[in-house]
Steps between C-alpha positions, in 0.01 A plus 500: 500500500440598858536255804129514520450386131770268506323318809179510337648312163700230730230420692254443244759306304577319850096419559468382144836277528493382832432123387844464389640772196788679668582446871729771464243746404279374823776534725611869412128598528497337813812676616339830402184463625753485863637742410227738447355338742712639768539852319121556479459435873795722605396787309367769690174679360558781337215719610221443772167562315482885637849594374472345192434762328859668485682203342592524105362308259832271506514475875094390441537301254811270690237495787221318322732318327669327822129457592441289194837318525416402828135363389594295195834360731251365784273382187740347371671311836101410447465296233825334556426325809168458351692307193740294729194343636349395241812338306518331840163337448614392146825329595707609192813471608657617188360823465416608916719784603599570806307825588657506889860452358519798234338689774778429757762544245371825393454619897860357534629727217336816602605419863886452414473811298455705795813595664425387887334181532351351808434145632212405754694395809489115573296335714568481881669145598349376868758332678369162685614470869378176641219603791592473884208469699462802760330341766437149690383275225348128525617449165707675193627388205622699173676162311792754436757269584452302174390152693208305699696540835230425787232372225401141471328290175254282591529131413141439539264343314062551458286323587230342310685627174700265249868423534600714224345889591524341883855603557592845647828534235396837316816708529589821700804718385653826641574732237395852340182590309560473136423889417682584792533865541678485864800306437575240787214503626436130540145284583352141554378393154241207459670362187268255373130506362245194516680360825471502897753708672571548872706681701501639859766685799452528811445824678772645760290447779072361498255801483267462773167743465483627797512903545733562162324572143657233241668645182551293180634648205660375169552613145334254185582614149318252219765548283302282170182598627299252678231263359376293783729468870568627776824724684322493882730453802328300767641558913547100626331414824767432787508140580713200620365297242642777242723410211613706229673244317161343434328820411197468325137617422370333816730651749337697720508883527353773677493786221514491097519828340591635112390517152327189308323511179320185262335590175362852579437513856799699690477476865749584802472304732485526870415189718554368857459224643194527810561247807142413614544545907217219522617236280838630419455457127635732256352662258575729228409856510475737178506849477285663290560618165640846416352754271818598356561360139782283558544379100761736443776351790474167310568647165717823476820278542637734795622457846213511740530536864222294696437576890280348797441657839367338768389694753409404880177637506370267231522767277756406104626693166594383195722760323632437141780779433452619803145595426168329681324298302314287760429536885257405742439341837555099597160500653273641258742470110537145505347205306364285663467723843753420834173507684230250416157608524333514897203280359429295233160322283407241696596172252228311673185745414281384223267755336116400597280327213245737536697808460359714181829648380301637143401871522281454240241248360267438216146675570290198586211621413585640100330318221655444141257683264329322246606641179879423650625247208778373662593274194540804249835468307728809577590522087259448225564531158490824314158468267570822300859391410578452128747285346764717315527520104747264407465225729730206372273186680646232387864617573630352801638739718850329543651246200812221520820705407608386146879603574492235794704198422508178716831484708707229375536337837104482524428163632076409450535183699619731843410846381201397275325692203678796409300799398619856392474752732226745466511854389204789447343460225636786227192515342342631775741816545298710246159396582306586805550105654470157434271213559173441640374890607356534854301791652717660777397510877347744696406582829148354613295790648252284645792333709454489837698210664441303766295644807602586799294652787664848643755491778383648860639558844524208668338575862660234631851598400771429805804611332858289423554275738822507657605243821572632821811652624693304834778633646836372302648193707868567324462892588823673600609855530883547410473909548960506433553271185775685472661294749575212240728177494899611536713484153832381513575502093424638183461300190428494090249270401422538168326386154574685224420470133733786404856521617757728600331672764745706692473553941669730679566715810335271777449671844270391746498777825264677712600852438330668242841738448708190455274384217461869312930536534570157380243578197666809490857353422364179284193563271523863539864439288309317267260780459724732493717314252204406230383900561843585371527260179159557374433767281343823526119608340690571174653187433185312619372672193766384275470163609136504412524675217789218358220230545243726354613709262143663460548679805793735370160667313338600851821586644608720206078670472517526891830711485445672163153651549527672857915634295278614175200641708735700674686655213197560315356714774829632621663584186160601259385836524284738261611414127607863376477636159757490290668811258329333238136531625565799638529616121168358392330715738503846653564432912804650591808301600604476846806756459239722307227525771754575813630755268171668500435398827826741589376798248181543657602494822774767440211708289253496785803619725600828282093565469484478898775780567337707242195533667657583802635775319155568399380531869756677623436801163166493606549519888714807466229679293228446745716624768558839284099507415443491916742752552290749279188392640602622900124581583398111437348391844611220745229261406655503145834418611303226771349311146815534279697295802211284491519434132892506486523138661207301235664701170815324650340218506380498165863658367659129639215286342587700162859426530440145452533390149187326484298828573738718295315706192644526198714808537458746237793667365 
């Protein structure tokens, strides 16, 4: 038995037996269908499809056999993915086999039976350096020193809230993320969900906006996701009165800026703090919302790196991984606006009682018609409707159930008489209905409704009243909001109903260089770091395919088809005739017709030089006939040169073997 036949028998036997007869059998067929596998796609084709003409029958016959080796093998890898799948669906754990583990034992054998093996190289390891800031910087903090050095926990307590959710005792720990791919690489972790926390530092020196931009930048990562909460940093307001130890959700501050999300709304925030010059009250400023769809930050469980600049000349970004999600201007992007409005309605102006505000009316002078029967039902009965064959009348339509049985605990004094529930009437499922018939409704055509005259333009429309405007008594003009209330800390106010969200890299500076380099050396590690330890498109695809095994089907049609498409085309060529055929019939074999191919052309040849011969015999006689004719005249001579060059001519269009006569011997 060939290898061909022998994998035909084994894998019907292993499609027929692959609930459970002979594991052995399934695993050798898997092993060979590797095998093959790997020997079908490394054979060369034996012919292209214009040579294939000067193979052998044998060297042929290999070729189409590969070719069919190599279809019924991806067929085959087919249906057996196809197979795992659906013993996955039926959960038999005595009978599933494991399709992926025959295949990587049989890749495994044909791989150690080569004689060189090779092994992907491992993945690049990122070293973590702890970042230096490169510049003058307000504030910088990377928690790589394992502690809360320079951090204080607020003892405070809410107001208006009960005792027990009042207290600020949610816990703060420095320590690494738990899929840590940069080891030692330390952050502030907000331990606890469902409870207040607090913490704040101050900054190396206050920020005053003066002529500077204002940098703030920090890394989040939600490491369980985040349901409802918030990781935003607020910037406290520099003040005597200002004490850290009592840090809490009323302490003021001039800027609040990062990521919050409840139910499904995701927002990042950026608010400040306005000082009205007039009255000196504050108020709170919002920027607008960003286009950018910000769901995927709060979810993907990675490092994110979240950035605010400030800029003196009112103008702001927001960057998330170093890209701009959100920017705009201080004057014109903010809810509600720096500016209030130069005038205002004037709160005293009443609309006039004469003012016609309806643009149009009912036509005064329209008359209901007299046929208009205004008391016309809109349904009537249907007067041509029969009542159905069959008709059970005096069935009721729904009867006591005569399975229901009085609960035991029935009490008629409090619950009083007990009656069965009721139930449709099973007589009436065969007949057309039950009980008393009724014609059906239809619509009234004579129903008009009530009357109402036509609406017209009112003439003595004045349009929507609105009050005057008066010019705004509270009207300021702040034109450098910018210029905002000094900060002298930075603090972690938080509510969070998830926990273990991880902080890192603080800086606060006014270089925008500073900020990129000490990204650079902190999340850009991170990046770097997760980059290295994830894996490439193909084992993406693995992974999917391990949770859905139905996918192994595209992957193996979406590499088979362009692989058999290919050798079809490449390795197909004019099916010849064989010895056989060439028996039934009287064409000549190949070797036959070149043969004769070679015999005429080495007949024409030898019939060529004899008619040269020919020429020349017959050239020497005419020169011998002019000889004896001496007294012919020059014209004569003039008309044989004349002719000499067309009998030429016609002596080469002879010599071809198309024109040739028969020659007579």
């Amino acid at each position: 038995m060939s290898e061909m036949q022998q994998l035909y028998h084994d894998f019907a036997c292993f499609s027929r037996g692959y609930g459970g007869e002979s594991r052995e059998l399934r695993r050798s067929t898997v092993l060979r269908l590797a095998q093959l596998t790997r020997i079908a796609s490394g054979s060369r084709c034996l012919a292209s499809s214009a040579g294939l003409e000067f193979l052998s029958p044998e060297a042929k016959g290999q070729n189409m056999e590969l070719k069919w080796l190599l279809c019924v093998t991806l067929l085959a890898l087919g249906i057996l993915a196809v197979q795992a799948h659906d013993m996955d669906e039926d959960n038999d754990a005595d009978d599933v086999v494991d399709i992926e583990d025959d295949l990587d034992d049989g890749i495994e054998e044909v791989e150690e039976s080569k004689s060189e093996t090779s092994s992907p190289p491992p993945a690049p390891k990122v070293a973590y350096r702890p970042p230096v800031p490169t510049g003058e910087v307000y504030f910088a903090e990377s928690f790589d020193k394992g502690t809360l050095d320079g951090w204080i926990l607020s003892r405070a307590k809410k107001d208006d809230t009960d005792d027990e959710i009042a207290k600020y005792d949610g816990k703060w720990e420095v320590q690494e993320m738990k899929e840590t791919k940069l080891p030692g690489d330390k952050g502030l972790v907000m331990v606890n969900r469902a409870k207040h926390h607090a913490i704040s530092s101050k900054l190396s020196k206050p920020f005053v906006f003066d002529t500077k931009p204002l940098i703030i930048q920090y890394e989040v990562n939600f490491q369980n996701g985040i349901e409802c909460g918030g990781a935003y940093v607020k910037l406290l307001s520099k003040a005597p009165e200002l004490n850290l130890d009592q840090f809490h959700d009323k302490t003021p501050y001039t800027i609040m800026f990062g990521p919050d999300k409840c139910g499904e709304d995701y927002k990042l925030h950026f608010i400040f703090r306005h000082k009205n010059p007039k009255t000196g009250k504050y108020e709170e400023k919002h920027a607008k919302r960003p286009d950018a769809d910000l769901k995927t930050y709060f979810t993907d469980k990675k490092t994110h790196l979240y950035t605010l600049v400030l800029n003196p000349d009112n103008s702001f970004e927001i960057l998330v991984d170093q890209t701009v999600v959100n920017s705009g201007n201080l004057l014109n992007d903010m809810s509600p606006p720096v500016n209030p409005p130069r005038e205002i309605e004037d709160p005293n102006d009443q609309k006039p009682e004469d003012w016609d505000e309806r643009p149009k009316i009912p036509d005064p002078d329209a008359a209901k018609p007299d046929d208009w029967d205004e008391d016309a039902p809109a349904k009537i009965a249907d007067e041509n409707a029969v009542k159905p064959e069959g008709w059970l009348d005096d069935e009721p339509e729904y009867v006591a159930d005569p399975d229901a049985e009085k609960p035991e605990d029935w009490d008629e004094d409090m619950d009083g008489e007990w009656e069965a529930p009721q139930i449709a009437n099973p007589k009436c499922e065969a007949a057309p209905g039950c009980g008393t018939w009724q014609r059906p409704m239809i619509d009234n055509p004579n129903y008009k409704g009530k009357w109402k005259p036509p609406m017209i333009d009112n003439v003595n429309y004045q349009g929507i009243w609105k009050p005057r405007k008066i010019p705004n008594p509270d009207f300021f003009e702040d034109l450098e909001p910018f210029k905002m209330t000094p900060v002298s800390a930075v603090g972690l106010e938080l509510w969070s109903m998830t926990s273990d969200i991880f902080f890192d890299n603080f800086i606060i500076c006014t270089d925008r260089a500073v900020a990129d380099d000490w990204a650079s050396d902190g999340w850009g590690l991170k990046k770097a770091a997760d980059g290295a330890a994830e894996p490439g498109v193909v084992g993406q695809m693995m992974a999917a395919a391990e949770e859905r095994p139905w996918l192994w089907v595209v992957y193996i049609l979406t590499v088979a088809l362009p692989v058999f498409l290919v050798v079809l085309f490449c390795c197909s060529g004019k099916k010849q005739p064989s010895a056989a055929e060439y028996k039934k019939t009287d064409a000549p074999q190949p070797d036959v017709v070149d043969d004769e191919k070679e015999e005429e052309k080495d007949k024409g040849e030898k019939e060529e030089e004899e008619e040269e011969e020919d020429a020349n015999e017959e050239k020497l006689e005419k020169q011998k006939n002019d000889a004896d004719l001496g007294n012919a005249s020059q014209e004569e001579e003039e008309e044989e040169e004349d002719r000499k060059p067309a009998s030429e001519e016609e002596e080469t269009v002879n010599r071809s073997p198309r024109n040739r006569k028969p020659r007579k011997d």
